[in-house]
Amino acid sequence: MCGIMGYAGAGNAAAIVYNGLLRLEYRGYDSAGIAVMYDGKIKIAKKRGRVKELSAFCGELAGNVGIGHTRWATHGRPSDKNAHPHSSGKITLVHNGIIENYPKLKEELIASGGKFASETDSEVAAKLVDKNYDGDILEALIKSCKMLEGSYALMVMCEGFDGIAVAKYKSPVIIGLGDGGNFCASDEPALAGLCPGICVLEDGDFALITADEVKIFDSDGKRVERAVLENLAEEKSLDLCGYPHYMLKEINESPAAVRNTASAFSSCGKACEILSGAKRIILTGCGTAYHAALMGKRYIENFSSVHARADFAGELRYASRTAEEGDVLVAVTQSGETADTVEAARLYGSFGAKVLAVTNSPHSAITRIADGVVYADSGAEICVAATKSYSAQLAALYLCACVAAGGDVKAREEELFACSDMLRSFIERTDVRRLAERCSKSSAVYFLGRDLDYCAALEGSLKLKEVSYVFSAGYPAGELKHGTLALVDGKVACVFSITDPALAEKSASAVEQVLSRGGAAAVLTDIDGVKEEFGGRAEIISLPACGKYLAPLFSAAVMQLLAYRTAVILGRDPDKPRNLAKSVTVE
Ligand code: G6P
């Protein structure tokens, strides 16, 4: 969270940084700011609100070196004064991360006469660099970073230095190598179309970026080389292509995500080797990725005799302190940068477990920790709420489970190709507007299912609450009668997913329990008997028959569309839900 961007070159820095921030807004959007150097002096514009609030000021910021920030508040509420950049003396900087020891540092800086203008932890870094500055910005930054605890990506401008000094520790920084200028940014999408090559900084790295060159240093200030990689960010992923929102565009890209994931699987040889030797598989992730992990656990246990478990990444470190021979940790993460997931992977790696990443970000932190990578190849996802990346993760985990079972992977890939085509026409014809109207007027919406349908229900509930702000919860259908039923009345809606014929009768009785208490029910099903039983009494959404393991791809599409439509009816911005960020780089 928090997107940062820097540029040094022949172009208009304010305009370039502004555009970069617009592309990084999914990392946070409660305030934004830009600083530009002109004639050796730094000028700043910063404001509470979205990046576009800065457009009026960009014309006043002439210069060829600049940095910018789009914020997701951690320390200090969203306000003009807490917006980045922060300055002290000749120093101006932007920060992504959390400086954990900032109260102590702030106290010391105040005791030695420092005055603070904001409530942020980041201003401490500006003061510290200023205090340590003695004519050499790199030296001052290295010295200051030795005093910081926590995580940081820092981009620093210093009057007298015609460039940007960068520090990276546990928050991502990508350097862009351009023609006539160089860039630095939190994520690759900011650099789409700007430069052919990138370098990914490692933890403890520093860099000096000027118009003509990029120099990278280790934590002792010794020059190091980092591989130049192809910039994979594509401008087309930033194009809405006629859709009103990225969320709707990306739901419609789910079929391609499933197909591309199946196609890419043949290149995941190392990952397959690890999975073939697994005795126990621990799956982990946060948010939507955790829900994919839960589904992955069921795939593995249904297909093989390998023991599988799924835990929230933020909780995993408390669950077990060791790993056994044959343990494989599967870290599921769209961004590959989620701090809890990355730390869980690091921890299990240190216990001796093999680490496998399921991600769609090939240059991300998780890929550098992992022993093997499976590409959930959904392409860049811009909407904060995950949609197509979830479909890709389900496809990837379906294939991983097949490998763990020693099954016929080619046959499963073919199933996914066929499923991708069915999903495309299913999304085109599925209309959930009536159900969305109902949800938008409900006091609560409960999502219910058993086994795989329960995992799908959890994700459906997360989607609805995060983009529409309607209260929702996901439960196992069997649990309804043990408490939640007390909340069901005429104002409540319940969305059931029933796709396993062996469990249909039991789930159907939960639908009856809701209907007989005056609640509204919707049933997502591919089972004819269920459709007949509830036709006319519940809203039926017919899924194509594709078997219980792939049905979650279809129920996910329905639930994503439902969340989207409900958000639009209620006038929410589905792409940028309040208080949330896409890439959560703090623990
Ligand atoms: C945030 C996003 C979610 C996402 C979660 C995990 O909370 O808003 O959409 O599922 O992070 O992100 P990851 O990049 O690790 O999949």
PDB file of C-alpha atoms in Angstrom, residues 104-354:
ATOM      1  CA  LYS A 104      11.463   6.662  19.890  1.00  0.00           C
ATOM      2  CA  LEU A 105      13.205   8.378  16.953  1.00  0.00           C
ATOM      3  CA  LYS A 106      10.671  11.212  17.021  1.00  0.00           C
ATOM      4  CA  GLU A 107      11.247  11.763  20.722  1.00  0.00           C
ATOM      5  CA  GLU A 108      15.008  11.965  20.165  1.00  0.00           C
ATOM      6  CA  LEU A 109      14.610  14.335  17.204  1.00  0.00           C
ATOM      7  CA  ILE A 110      12.253  16.587  19.201  1.00  0.00           C
ATOM      8  CA  ALA A 111      14.722  16.580  22.123  1.00  0.00           C
ATOM      9  CA  SER A 112      17.413  17.864  19.763  1.00  0.00           C
ATOM     10  CA  GLY A 113      15.153  20.704  18.531  1.00  0.00           C
ATOM     11  CA  GLY A 114      13.247  19.020  15.657  1.00  0.00           C
ATOM     12  CA  LYS A 115       9.764  20.341  14.851  1.00  0.00           C
ATOM     13  CA  PHE A 116       7.196  18.115  13.158  1.00  0.00           C
ATOM     14  CA  ALA A 117       4.485  19.254  10.767  1.00  0.00           C
ATOM     15  CA  SER A 118       2.612  15.930  10.458  1.00  0.00           C
ATOM     16  CA  GLU A 119       1.511  12.908  12.503  1.00  0.00           C
ATOM     17  CA  THR A 120       3.229  10.462  10.161  1.00  0.00           C
ATOM     18  CA  ASP A 121       6.027   7.999  10.824  1.00  0.00           C
ATOM     19  CA  SER A 122       7.488   9.023   7.449  1.00  0.00           C
ATOM     20  CA  GLU A 123       8.361  12.558   8.497  1.00  0.00           C
ATOM     21  CA  VAL A 124      10.788  11.013  10.988  1.00  0.00           C
ATOM     22  CA  ALA A 125      12.737   9.594   8.047  1.00  0.00           C
ATOM     23  CA  ALA A 126      12.928  13.053   6.410  1.00  0.00           C
ATOM     24  CA  LYS A 127      14.222  14.610   9.632  1.00  0.00           C
ATOM     25  CA  LEU A 128      16.712  11.821  10.134  1.00  0.00           C
ATOM     26  CA  VAL A 129      18.148  12.047   6.616  1.00  0.00           C
ATOM     27  CA  ASP A 130      18.385  15.822   7.014  1.00  0.00           C
ATOM     28  CA  LYS A 131      20.192  15.415  10.333  1.00  0.00           C
ATOM     29  CA  ASN A 132      22.658  12.927   8.817  1.00  0.00           C
ATOM     30  CA  TYR A 133      23.224  14.949   5.645  1.00  0.00           C
ATOM     31  CA  ASP A 134      26.666  16.369   5.271  1.00  0.00           C
ATOM     32  CA  GLY A 135      26.967  16.961   1.532  1.00  0.00           C
ATOM     33  CA  ASP A 136      26.528  13.323   0.421  1.00  0.00           C
ATOM     34  CA  ILE A 137      22.912  12.172   0.058  1.00  0.00           C
ATOM     35  CA  LEU A 138      23.763   8.475  -0.367  1.00  0.00           C
ATOM     36  CA  GLU A 139      25.849   8.456   2.805  1.00  0.00           C
ATOM     37  CA  ALA A 140      23.076  10.276   4.724  1.00  0.00           C
ATOM     38  CA  LEU A 141      20.457   7.794   3.497  1.00  0.00           C
ATOM     39  CA  ILE A 142      22.533   4.722   4.333  1.00  0.00           C
ATOM     40  CA  LYS A 143      23.294   6.077   7.800  1.00  0.00           C
ATOM     41  CA  SER A 144      19.625   6.929   8.418  1.00  0.00           C
ATOM     42  CA  CYS A 145      18.339   3.546   7.231  1.00  0.00           C
ATOM     43  CA  LYS A 146      20.598   1.800   9.745  1.00  0.00           C
ATOM     44  CA  MET A 147      18.515   3.544  12.429  1.00  0.00           C
ATOM     45  CA  LEU A 148      15.113   2.584  10.976  1.00  0.00           C
ATOM     46  CA  GLU A 149      13.148  -0.497  12.011  1.00  0.00           C
ATOM     47  CA  GLY A 150      10.183  -1.726   9.986  1.00  0.00           C
ATOM     48  CA  SER A 151       9.713  -1.561   6.243  1.00  0.00           C
ATOM     49  CA  TYR A 152      10.490   1.163   3.771  1.00  0.00           C
ATOM     50  CA  ALA A 153      10.747   2.134   0.168  1.00  0.00           C
ATOM     51  CA  LEU A 154      12.123   5.673   0.254  1.00  0.00           C
ATOM     52  CA  MET A 155      12.610   8.076  -2.654  1.00  0.00           C
ATOM     53  CA  VAL A 156      14.582  11.103  -1.579  1.00  0.00           C
ATOM     54  CA  MET A 157      15.331  14.414  -3.261  1.00  0.00           C
ATOM     55  CA  CYS A 158      18.015  16.698  -1.929  1.00  0.00           C
ATOM     56  CA  GLU A 159      18.634  20.286  -2.971  1.00  0.00           C
ATOM     57  CA  GLY A 160      21.963  20.318  -4.757  1.00  0.00           C
ATOM     58  CA  PHE A 161      21.616  16.769  -6.168  1.00  0.00           C
ATOM     59  CA  ASP A 162      19.984  16.511  -9.580  1.00  0.00           C
ATOM     60  CA  GLY A 163      18.480  13.091  -9.058  1.00  0.00           C
ATOM     61  CA  ILE A 164      16.745  10.745  -6.625  1.00  0.00           C
ATOM     62  CA  ALA A 165      18.266   8.620  -3.881  1.00  0.00           C
ATOM     63  CA  VAL A 166      16.357   5.408  -3.172  1.00  0.00           C
ATOM     64  CA  ALA A 167      16.361   2.930  -0.284  1.00  0.00           C
ATOM     65  CA  LYS A 168      14.493  -0.392  -0.184  1.00  0.00           C
ATOM     66  CA  TYR A 169      13.707  -2.740   2.688  1.00  0.00           C
ATOM     67  CA  LYS A 170      10.653  -5.020   2.697  1.00  0.00           C
ATOM     68  CA  SER A 171       8.625  -2.653   0.475  1.00  0.00           C
ATOM     69  CA  PRO A 172       9.013  -2.993  -3.289  1.00  0.00           C
ATOM     70  CA  VAL A 173      10.986  -0.696  -5.608  1.00  0.00           C
ATOM     71  CA  ILE A 174      11.359  -1.217  -9.345  1.00  0.00           C
ATOM     72  CA  ILE A 175      13.880   0.892 -11.269  1.00  0.00           C
ATOM     73  CA  GLY A 176      12.958   1.720 -14.871  1.00  0.00           C
ATOM     74  CA  LEU A 177      15.749   2.212 -17.377  1.00  0.00           C
ATOM     75  CA  GLY A 178      14.513   4.640 -20.009  1.00  0.00           C
ATOM     76  CA  ASP A 179      15.847   6.416 -23.022  1.00  0.00           C
ATOM     77  CA  GLY A 180      16.464  10.020 -21.951  1.00  0.00           C
ATOM     78  CA  GLY A 181      15.444   9.409 -18.368  1.00  0.00           C
ATOM     79  CA  ASN A 182      15.179   6.890 -15.548  1.00  0.00           C
ATOM     80  CA  PHE A 183      12.338   5.955 -13.218  1.00  0.00           C
ATOM     81  CA  CYS A 184      11.607   4.354  -9.883  1.00  0.00           C
ATOM     82  CA  ALA A 185       8.215   3.057  -8.770  1.00  0.00           C
ATOM     83  CA  SER A 186       6.473   0.741  -6.320  1.00  0.00           C
ATOM     84  CA  ASP A 187       5.091  -1.494  -9.052  1.00  0.00           C
ATOM     85  CA  GLU A 188       5.597  -2.279 -12.711  1.00  0.00           C
ATOM     86  CA  PRO A 189       2.202  -0.953 -13.956  1.00  0.00           C
ATOM     87  CA  ALA A 190       3.437   2.588 -13.242  1.00  0.00           C
ATOM     88  CA  LEU A 191       6.177   2.022 -15.828  1.00  0.00           C
ATOM     89  CA  ALA A 192       3.997   0.579 -18.609  1.00  0.00           C
ATOM     90  CA  GLY A 193       5.124   2.012 -21.928  1.00  0.00           C
ATOM     91  CA  LEU A 194       7.845   4.162 -20.343  1.00  0.00           C
ATOM     92  CA  CYS A 195      10.921   1.952 -20.511  1.00  0.00           C
ATOM     93  CA  PRO A 196      11.850  -1.436 -21.963  1.00  0.00           C
ATOM     94  CA  GLY A 197      14.051  -2.613 -19.080  1.00  0.00           C
ATOM     95  CA  ILE A 198      13.721  -2.710 -15.303  1.00  0.00           C
ATOM     96  CA  CYS A 199      15.815  -3.717 -12.278  1.00  0.00           C
ATOM     97  CA  VAL A 200      14.183  -5.031  -9.119  1.00  0.00           C
ATOM     98  CA  LEU A 201      15.886  -3.738  -5.976  1.00  0.00           C
ATOM     99  CA  GLU A 202      16.633  -6.232  -3.221  1.00  0.00           C
ATOM    100  CA  ASP A 203      16.175  -5.675   0.506  1.00  0.00           C
ATOM    101  CA  GLY A 204      19.001  -3.488   1.791  1.00  0.00           C
ATOM    102  CA  ASP A 205      19.696  -1.957  -1.632  1.00  0.00           C
ATOM    103  CA  PHE A 206      20.180   1.745  -2.301  1.00  0.00           C
ATOM    104  CA  ALA A 207      20.184   3.520  -5.662  1.00  0.00           C
ATOM    105  CA  LEU A 208      21.084   6.873  -7.143  1.00  0.00           C
ATOM    106  CA  ILE A 209      18.973   7.769 -10.144  1.00  0.00           C
ATOM    107  CA  THR A 210      19.807  10.630 -12.485  1.00  0.00           C
ATOM    108  CA  ALA A 211      18.781  11.446 -16.053  1.00  0.00           C
ATOM    109  CA  ASP A 212      21.824   9.617 -17.453  1.00  0.00           C
ATOM    110  CA  GLU A 213      22.459   6.727 -15.141  1.00  0.00           C
ATOM    111  CA  VAL A 214      21.320   4.419 -12.374  1.00  0.00           C
ATOM    112  CA  LYS A 215      23.798   3.253  -9.747  1.00  0.00           C
ATOM    113  CA  ILE A 216      22.824   0.549  -7.272  1.00  0.00           C
ATOM    114  CA  PHE A 217      24.585  -0.022  -3.927  1.00  0.00           C
ATOM    115  CA  ASP A 218      24.413  -2.563  -1.133  1.00  0.00           C
ATOM    116  CA  SER A 219      23.855  -1.658   2.511  1.00  0.00           C
ATOM    117  CA  ASP A 220      27.549  -0.748   2.923  1.00  0.00           C
ATOM    118  CA  GLY A 221      27.501   1.598  -0.038  1.00  0.00           C
ATOM    119  CA  LYS A 222      29.391  -0.811  -2.331  1.00  0.00           C
ATOM    120  CA  ARG A 223      28.301  -0.771  -6.012  1.00  0.00           C
ATOM    121  CA  VAL A 224      26.298  -3.847  -7.006  1.00  0.00           C
ATOM    122  CA  GLU A 225      24.674  -4.958 -10.245  1.00  0.00           C
ATOM    123  CA  ARG A 226      21.078  -6.107 -10.478  1.00  0.00           C
ATOM    124  CA  ALA A 227      19.842  -8.033 -13.499  1.00  0.00           C
ATOM    125  CA  VAL A 228      18.093  -6.020 -16.171  1.00  0.00           C
ATOM    126  CA  LEU A 229      14.706  -7.644 -16.831  1.00  0.00           C
ATOM    127  CA  GLU A 230      12.074  -7.042 -19.441  1.00  0.00           C
ATOM    128  CA  ASN A 231       9.398  -4.566 -18.365  1.00  0.00           C
ATOM    129  CA  LEU A 232       6.305  -6.786 -18.509  1.00  0.00           C
ATOM    130  CA  ALA A 233       3.770  -4.052 -17.726  1.00  0.00           C
ATOM    131  CA  GLU A 234       1.389  -3.524 -20.614  1.00  0.00           C
ATOM    132  CA  GLU A 235      -0.452  -0.301 -21.297  1.00  0.00           C
ATOM    133  CA  LYS A 236      -3.504  -2.277 -22.429  1.00  0.00           C
ATOM    134  CA  SER A 237      -4.079  -3.552 -18.890  1.00  0.00           C
ATOM    135  CA  LEU A 238      -4.600   0.099 -17.878  1.00  0.00           C
ATOM    136  CA  ASP A 239      -7.138   0.684 -20.632  1.00  0.00           C
ATOM    137  CA  LEU A 240     -10.787   0.322 -19.575  1.00  0.00           C
ATOM    138  CA  CYS A 241     -11.607  -0.908 -23.119  1.00  0.00           C
ATOM    139  CA  GLY A 242     -15.071   0.634 -22.958  1.00  0.00           C
ATOM    140  CA  TYR A 243     -16.024  -0.855 -19.587  1.00  0.00           C
ATOM    141  CA  PRO A 244     -17.243   1.611 -16.946  1.00  0.00           C
ATOM    142  CA  HIS A 245     -14.996   0.083 -14.272  1.00  0.00           C
ATOM    143  CA  TYR A 246     -11.906  -2.113 -14.019  1.00  0.00           C
ATOM    144  CA  MET A 247     -13.863  -4.534 -11.828  1.00  0.00           C
ATOM    145  CA  LEU A 248     -16.300  -5.359 -14.626  1.00  0.00           C
ATOM    146  CA  LYS A 249     -13.529  -5.470 -17.212  1.00  0.00           C
ATOM    147  CA  GLU A 250     -11.489  -7.845 -15.057  1.00  0.00           C
ATOM    148  CA  ILE A 251     -14.440 -10.152 -14.292  1.00  0.00           C
ATOM    149  CA  ASN A 252     -14.816 -10.450 -18.071  1.00  0.00           C
ATOM    150  CA  GLU A 253     -11.114 -11.310 -18.326  1.00  0.00           C
ATOM    151  CA  SER A 254     -11.479 -14.305 -15.973  1.00  0.00           C
ATOM    152  CA  PRO A 255     -11.924 -16.819 -18.818  1.00  0.00           C
ATOM    153  CA  ALA A 256      -8.626 -15.663 -20.371  1.00  0.00           C
ATOM    154  CA  ALA A 257      -6.973 -15.853 -16.934  1.00  0.00           C
ATOM    155  CA  VAL A 258      -8.064 -19.499 -16.576  1.00  0.00           C
ATOM    156  CA  ARG A 259      -6.889 -20.360 -20.091  1.00  0.00           C
ATOM    157  CA  ASN A 260      -3.534 -18.570 -19.727  1.00  0.00           C
ATOM    158  CA  THR A 261      -2.883 -20.190 -16.358  1.00  0.00           C
ATOM    159  CA  ALA A 262      -3.462 -23.636 -17.845  1.00  0.00           C
ATOM    160  CA  SER A 263      -1.172 -22.775 -20.807  1.00  0.00           C
ATOM    161  CA  ALA A 264       1.585 -21.451 -18.541  1.00  0.00           C
ATOM    162  CA  PHE A 265       1.557 -24.515 -16.294  1.00  0.00           C
ATOM    163  CA  SER A 266       3.859 -26.544 -18.538  1.00  0.00           C
ATOM    164  CA  SER A 267       6.669 -24.077 -17.733  1.00  0.00           C
ATOM    165  CA  CYS A 268       6.361 -24.694 -13.963  1.00  0.00           C
ATOM    166  CA  GLY A 269       8.644 -27.743 -13.900  1.00  0.00           C
ATOM    167  CA  LYS A 270      10.466 -26.859 -10.698  1.00  0.00           C
ATOM    168  CA  ALA A 271       7.187 -26.304  -8.869  1.00  0.00           C
ATOM    169  CA  CYS A 272       5.865 -29.656 -10.089  1.00  0.00           C
ATOM    170  CA  GLU A 273       9.001 -31.406  -8.855  1.00  0.00           C
ATOM    171  CA  ILE A 274       8.428 -29.913  -5.392  1.00  0.00           C
ATOM    172  CA  LEU A 275       4.742 -30.853  -5.372  1.00  0.00           C
ATOM    173  CA  SER A 276       5.473 -34.428  -6.447  1.00  0.00           C
ATOM    174  CA  GLY A 277       7.639 -34.913  -3.380  1.00  0.00           C
ATOM    175  CA  ALA A 278       5.250 -33.259  -0.926  1.00  0.00           C
ATOM    176  CA  LYS A 279       4.153 -35.186   2.158  1.00  0.00           C
ATOM    177  CA  ARG A 280       2.230 -32.308   3.710  1.00  0.00           C
ATOM    178  CA  ILE A 281       1.083 -29.111   2.016  1.00  0.00           C
ATOM    179  CA  ILE A 282       0.377 -25.919   3.955  1.00  0.00           C
ATOM    180  CA  LEU A 283      -1.444 -23.319   1.877  1.00  0.00           C
ATOM    181  CA  THR A 284      -1.547 -19.697   2.867  1.00  0.00           C
ATOM    182  CA  GLY A 285      -2.560 -16.238   1.693  1.00  0.00           C
ATOM    183  CA  CYS A 286      -4.581 -13.169   2.691  1.00  0.00           C
ATOM    184  CA  GLY A 287      -8.039 -12.001   1.672  1.00  0.00           C
ATOM    185  CA  THR A 288      -9.149 -13.512  -1.613  1.00  0.00           C
ATOM    186  CA  ALA A 289      -5.886 -15.420  -1.989  1.00  0.00           C
ATOM    187  CA  TYR A 290      -6.611 -17.136   1.344  1.00  0.00           C
ATOM    188  CA  HIS A 291      -9.999 -18.211   0.008  1.00  0.00           C
ATOM    189  CA  ALA A 292      -8.244 -19.676  -3.032  1.00  0.00           C
ATOM    190  CA  ALA A 293      -5.882 -21.467  -0.631  1.00  0.00           C
ATOM    191  CA  LEU A 294      -8.893 -22.954   1.191  1.00  0.00           C
ATOM    192  CA  MET A 295     -10.198 -24.290  -2.119  1.00  0.00           C
ATOM    193  CA  GLY A 296      -6.714 -25.585  -2.965  1.00  0.00           C
ATOM    194  CA  LYS A 297      -6.654 -27.562   0.282  1.00  0.00           C
ATOM    195  CA  ARG A 298      -9.892 -29.281  -0.747  1.00  0.00           C
ATOM    196  CA  TYR A 299      -8.582 -30.012  -4.238  1.00  0.00           C
ATOM    197  CA  ILE A 300      -5.447 -31.608  -2.799  1.00  0.00           C
ATOM    198  CA  GLU A 301      -7.302 -33.688  -0.222  1.00  0.00           C
ATOM    199  CA  ASN A 302      -9.891 -34.832  -2.762  1.00  0.00           C
ATOM    200  CA  PHE A 303      -7.355 -35.782  -5.419  1.00  0.00           C
ATOM    201  CA  SER A 304      -4.519 -37.237  -3.334  1.00  0.00           C
ATOM    202  CA  SER A 305      -3.613 -38.733   0.005  1.00  0.00           C
ATOM    203  CA  VAL A 306      -1.345 -35.775   0.817  1.00  0.00           C
ATOM    204  CA  HIS A 307      -2.349 -34.005   4.001  1.00  0.00           C
ATOM    205  CA  ALA A 308      -3.225 -30.350   3.329  1.00  0.00           C
ATOM    206  CA  ARG A 309      -4.018 -27.395   5.541  1.00  0.00           C
ATOM    207  CA  ALA A 310      -4.868 -23.752   4.815  1.00  0.00           C
ATOM    208  CA  ASP A 311      -4.167 -20.882   7.199  1.00  0.00           C
ATOM    209  CA  PHE A 312      -4.366 -17.101   7.023  1.00  0.00           C
ATOM    210  CA  ALA A 313      -0.827 -15.868   6.353  1.00  0.00           C
ATOM    211  CA  GLY A 314      -1.090 -13.404   9.237  1.00  0.00           C
ATOM    212  CA  GLU A 315      -1.912 -16.278  11.613  1.00  0.00           C
ATOM    213  CA  LEU A 316       0.335 -18.982  10.249  1.00  0.00           C
ATOM    214  CA  ARG A 317       3.344 -18.021  12.309  1.00  0.00           C
ATOM    215  CA  TYR A 318       1.340 -18.690  15.491  1.00  0.00           C
ATOM    216  CA  ALA A 319       0.049 -22.061  14.294  1.00  0.00           C
ATOM    217  CA  SER A 320       3.198 -24.110  14.165  1.00  0.00           C
ATOM    218  CA  ARG A 321       6.820 -23.487  14.928  1.00  0.00           C
ATOM    219  CA  THR A 322       8.408 -26.178  12.832  1.00  0.00           C
ATOM    220  CA  ALA A 323       8.297 -27.949   9.520  1.00  0.00           C
ATOM    221  CA  GLU A 324       8.806 -31.621   8.816  1.00  0.00           C
ATOM    222  CA  GLU A 325      10.657 -33.356   6.022  1.00  0.00           C
ATOM    223  CA  GLY A 326       8.410 -33.218   2.945  1.00  0.00           C
ATOM    224  CA  ASP A 327       6.502 -30.082   4.030  1.00  0.00           C
ATOM    225  CA  VAL A 328       5.655 -27.671   1.236  1.00  0.00           C
ATOM    226  CA  LEU A 329       4.341 -24.181   1.901  1.00  0.00           C
ATOM    227  CA  VAL A 330       2.189 -22.874  -0.940  1.00  0.00           C
ATOM    228  CA  ALA A 331       1.970 -19.065  -0.753  1.00  0.00           C
ATOM    229  CA  VAL A 332      -0.929 -17.764  -2.832  1.00  0.00           C
ATOM    230  CA  THR A 333      -0.662 -14.066  -3.671  1.00  0.00           C
ATOM    231  CA  GLN A 334      -1.711 -11.965  -6.604  1.00  0.00           C
ATOM    232  CA  SER A 335       0.741  -9.138  -5.967  1.00  0.00           C
ATOM    233  CA  GLY A 336       3.523 -11.320  -4.588  1.00  0.00           C
ATOM    234  CA  GLU A 337       4.199  -8.474  -2.144  1.00  0.00           C
ATOM    235  CA  THR A 338       1.628  -8.938   0.643  1.00  0.00           C
ATOM    236  CA  ALA A 339       3.726  -8.588   3.783  1.00  0.00           C
ATOM    237  CA  ASP A 340       1.974 -11.283   5.849  1.00  0.00           C
ATOM    238  CA  THR A 341       2.245 -13.810   3.017  1.00  0.00           C
ATOM    239  CA  VAL A 342       5.871 -12.983   2.242  1.00  0.00           C
ATOM    240  CA  GLU A 343       6.800 -13.244   5.932  1.00  0.00           C
ATOM    241  CA  ALA A 344       4.960 -16.563   6.343  1.00  0.00           C
ATOM    242  CA  ALA A 345       6.876 -17.915   3.337  1.00  0.00           C
ATOM    243  CA  ARG A 346      10.167 -16.670   4.731  1.00  0.00           C
ATOM    244  CA  LEU A 347       9.416 -18.259   8.101  1.00  0.00           C
ATOM    245  CA  TYR A 348       8.506 -21.660   6.671  1.00  0.00           C
ATOM    246  CA  GLY A 349      11.542 -21.497   4.404  1.00  0.00           C
ATOM    247  CA  SER A 350      13.676 -20.931   7.485  1.00  0.00           C
ATOM    248  CA  PHE A 351      12.090 -24.033   9.095  1.00  0.00           C
ATOM    249  CA  GLY A 352      13.287 -26.054   6.119  1.00  0.00           C
ATOM    250  CA  ALA A 353       9.993 -26.346   4.227  1.00  0.00           C
ATOM    251  CA  LYS A 354      10.053 -25.983   0.448  1.00  0.00           C
TER     252      LYS A 354
END
